[in-house]
Every structure is written in C-alpha cells, then in structure tokens.
Coordinates of C-alpha atoms in Angstrom, one line a residue:
M1 CA -124.8 20.3 65.1
N2 CA -125.9 23.5 66.8
G3 CA -127.7 25.0 63.8
R4 CA -127.7 25.4 60.0
I5 CA -126.2 28.7 58.8
V6 CA -125.8 30.5 55.5
I7 CA -122.9 33.0 55.1
A8 CA -123.2 35.8 52.6
D9 CA -120.2 38.1 52.0
D10 CA -118.5 39.1 48.8
E11 CA -115.1 38.7 50.4
P12 CA -113.9 35.0 50.2
I13 CA -111.4 35.4 53.1
T14 CA -114.2 36.8 55.4
R15 CA -116.5 33.9 54.5
M16 CA -113.7 31.4 55.1
D17 CA -112.9 33.0 58.5
I18 CA -116.6 32.9 59.6
R19 CA -117.0 29.3 58.4
D20 CA -113.9 28.2 60.4
I21 CA -115.2 29.9 63.6
L22 CA -118.7 28.4 63.1
E23 CA -117.5 24.9 62.3
E24 CA -115.1 24.9 65.2
A25 CA -118.2 25.7 67.4
N26 CA -120.1 22.8 65.8
Y27 CA -122.4 24.8 63.5
N28 CA -123.3 23.5 60.1
V29 CA -122.6 26.0 57.3
V30 CA -125.0 24.9 54.6
G31 CA -124.0 27.5 52.0
E32 CA -122.0 30.5 51.1
A33 CA -123.2 33.4 48.9
T34 CA -121.3 36.3 47.3
D35 CA -124.4 38.6 46.9
G36 CA -127.9 39.1 48.1
F37 CA -129.5 37.1 45.3
E38 CA -127.4 34.0 46.0
A39 CA -128.2 34.4 49.7
I40 CA -132.0 34.4 49.0
E41 CA -131.7 31.3 46.7
L42 CA -129.6 29.4 49.4
C43 CA -132.2 30.3 52.0
K44 CA -135.0 29.0 49.7
S45 CA -133.3 25.7 49.3
H46 CA -131.9 25.2 52.8
Q47 CA -134.2 27.1 55.2
P48 CA -131.3 27.8 57.5
D49 CA -131.6 28.7 61.2
L50 CA -129.5 31.8 60.6
V51 CA -128.0 33.9 57.9
I52 CA -124.8 35.9 58.6
M53 CA -124.7 38.5 55.9
D54 CA -122.6 41.5 55.0
I55 CA -124.5 44.7 54.3
Q56 CA -122.2 45.9 51.5
M57 CA -122.4 43.3 48.6
P58 CA -122.7 43.7 44.9
L59 CA -126.0 43.3 42.9
L60 CA -128.3 43.2 46.0
D61 CA -127.1 44.4 49.4
G62 CA -127.6 42.7 52.7
L63 CA -130.3 45.0 53.9
K64 CA -132.5 44.4 50.9
A65 CA -131.8 40.7 50.8
G66 CA -132.3 40.4 54.5
K67 CA -135.7 42.2 54.3
R68 CA -136.9 39.7 51.7
I69 CA -135.5 36.7 53.5
I70 CA -137.3 37.7 56.7
S71 CA -140.6 38.7 55.0
E72 CA -140.8 35.4 53.2
G73 CA -139.8 33.3 56.2
L74 CA -136.8 31.8 54.4
A75 CA -134.6 31.7 57.5
G76 CA -134.9 31.7 61.3
G77 CA -133.1 35.0 61.5
I78 CA -130.3 37.3 60.2
I79 CA -127.2 38.8 61.6
L80 CA -125.8 41.6 59.6
L81 CA -122.1 42.4 59.2
T82 CA -120.6 45.7 58.3
A83 CA -117.2 47.4 58.2
F84 CA -118.8 50.6 59.5
S85 CA -121.1 51.3 62.4
D86 CA -123.7 53.4 60.7
P87 CA -126.9 54.4 62.6
K88 CA -128.9 54.6 59.4
N89 CA -128.2 50.9 58.5
T90 CA -128.7 49.9 62.1
E91 CA -132.2 51.5 62.0
K92 CA -133.0 49.7 58.7
A93 CA -131.8 46.4 60.2
K94 CA -134.0 46.9 63.2
G95 CA -136.9 47.8 60.9
F96 CA -137.1 44.5 59.1
G97 CA -136.2 42.4 62.2
A98 CA -132.5 41.5 62.0
L99 CA -131.5 39.7 65.2
G100 CA -127.9 41.0 65.3
Y101 CA -125.5 43.6 63.9
L102 CA -121.8 43.1 64.1
V103 CA -118.9 45.3 63.1
K104 CA -115.9 43.8 61.3
P105 CA -113.4 42.5 62.0
L106 CA -115.1 39.7 63.8
D107 CA -113.8 37.6 66.6
E108 CA -115.0 34.3 68.0
K109 CA -115.8 35.9 71.4
S110 CA -118.4 38.2 69.9
L111 CA -119.6 36.0 67.0
I112 CA -120.5 32.8 68.7
P113 CA -122.6 34.2 71.6
T114 CA -124.4 36.4 69.0
V115 CA -125.1 33.4 66.8
E116 CA -126.3 31.3 69.8
M117 CA -128.7 34.1 70.9
S118 CA -129.9 34.8 67.4
I119 CA -130.7 31.1 66.7
A120 CA -132.6 30.8 70.0
K121 CA -134.5 34.0 69.3
G122 CA -135.3 32.9 65.8
R123 CA -136.7 29.5 67.0
E124 CA -138.7 31.3 69.6
T125 CA -140.2 33.6 67.0
R126 CA -141.1 30.8 64.7
K127 CA -142.8 29.0 67.5
L128 CA -144.8 32.1 68.3
E129 CA -145.7 32.5 64.7
Q130 CA -147.0 28.9 64.5
Q131 CA -149.0 29.4 67.6
L132 CA -150.5 32.6 66.2
E133 CA -151.4 30.8 62.9
K134 CA -153.1 28.0 64.9
L135 CA -155.1 30.5 67.0
T136 CA -156.1 32.5 64.0
K137 CA -157.3 29.4 62.3
K138 CA -159.3 28.3 65.3
L139 CA -160.8 31.8 65.6
E140 CA -161.9 31.7 61.9
E141 CA -163.4 28.2 62.4
R142 CA -165.3 29.5 65.5
K143 CA -166.7 32.4 63.5
V144 CA -168.1 30.0 60.8
I145 CA -169.6 27.7 63.5
E146 CA -171.2 30.7 65.2
K147 CA -172.7 31.8 61.8
A148 CA -173.9 28.3 61.1
K149 CA -175.6 28.2 64.6
G150 CA -177.3 31.5 63.7
V151 CA -178.6 30.1 60.4
L152 CA -179.9 26.9 62.1
M153 CA -181.6 29.0 64.9
I154 CA -183.5 31.1 62.4
E155 CA -184.4 28.2 60.0
N156 CA -185.5 25.8 62.7
N157 CA -186.6 28.2 65.4
I158 CA -184.3 26.6 68.0
T159 CA -182.0 27.8 70.8
E160 CA -178.3 28.4 70.4
E161 CA -177.5 25.2 72.4
E162 CA -179.8 23.1 70.2
A163 CA -178.2 24.5 67.1
Y164 CA -174.7 23.7 68.4
N165 CA -175.8 20.2 69.3
M166 CA -177.2 19.8 65.9
I167 CA -173.9 20.7 64.3
R168 CA -172.0 18.5 66.7
N169 CA -174.3 15.5 66.1
L170 CA -174.1 15.9 62.4
S171 CA -170.3 16.0 62.7
M172 CA -170.2 12.8 64.7
D173 CA -172.8 11.0 62.4
K174 CA -171.0 12.0 59.2
R175 CA -167.5 11.5 60.7
C176 CA -166.3 14.9 59.6
P177 CA -165.1 18.0 61.4
M178 CA -167.7 20.5 62.8
M179 CA -166.0 23.1 60.6
E180 CA -167.0 21.2 57.4
I181 CA -170.6 20.9 58.6
A182 CA -170.7 24.6 59.5
E183 CA -169.2 25.7 56.2
T184 CA -171.9 23.6 54.3
I185 CA -174.7 25.1 56.4
V186 CA -173.4 28.7 55.8
M187 CA -172.8 28.0 52.1
S188 CA -176.3 26.7 51.6
D189 CA -177.6 29.9 53.2
D190 CA -175.8 32.3 50.9

C-alpha cells in the first residue's frame, strides 16, 4: 500500500468515487467521514498519512476540522476539496498548512499526483518535526548540564573542565545519564 487515507465528504457518491480512484492506485482508505467531527475521530484512531476532505460539510466544515487535525498532529497532511475556487478559503487552507486544494469534479489525473506529493510532503514534515523535537531536548539538557557545571565550579572552586569531568565521572559511576546527575545538582542548589 502507498499510504493510509481518510476521506471526508458529506456526499456518498463523491466518497465512493474518491475511494475507487485511490484503491485502484493501491492506497489504503482507512475510513470515511460525513462531517468534520467524524473526520477528527477517524484521524485520532487511524493516524492516516493523508486526509482528503471537502470544505463544505454539515456540523463542522473541512477548514475548521482540518485546522484541528493539523494542530494536533492527527494526520500527515490534508488535501481540501471544494466545488468552488474561492480565494478566501484558499488563504484559510494555506494558513493552517493544508498540503493541497482541489476543485471538484475530481479526476484521477489530478488527484493521484496531488495525493502522492502530499503524502511525501507530510512525511518530510513529520521527520523535520521529530528532528526539531530531538534538538530542542538536547538543547534543554545542555542548559541543565551547563547550570550544574556552574554550581559545581562555585561550590568546589574548580574549573569548568573539572566540573564537567565530575558530572561525567558521576554519570559513569552511578550508571545514569549526565542529565540526571546535572538535574540533581541543580535541584539541590535551589
């Protein structure tokens, strides 16, 4: 399978047409929704690679549902569908990070390449977000270690290198990460 997809449209025939095109192209349609609330719930349970969602739906429209899906990281990306090409909706879609915007009626020639590009872009974005998360965590750990070095330097009247070696040696002796040693040193200084 090329990717897991949720389809959200209040028109059953449109959902069926999209499903047929996607399954023919070897995509896995993991769920179908008739409104924005159902789309959000399906995304929570399936974490799809992509959501293909109509803008005009009852209860909760595609723009509001899409914004929530993206902000909560419930799907890799969203392609919005509409019967009308409206600059206002296009701007709203860009604002929350939709990956595509297609005008009905859909055809396979435009849908499949857009789906392929959107899934690839969504995966790339997730990878970058994970890297950012990892780097942010390392930076926070580095800040705590630096603070712990400062505490040790003042308390023991030692150099920065000696303080770092003290933390590193404690980490090896106690078989725990330097971060834990540093947090304890900083905590005991507060």
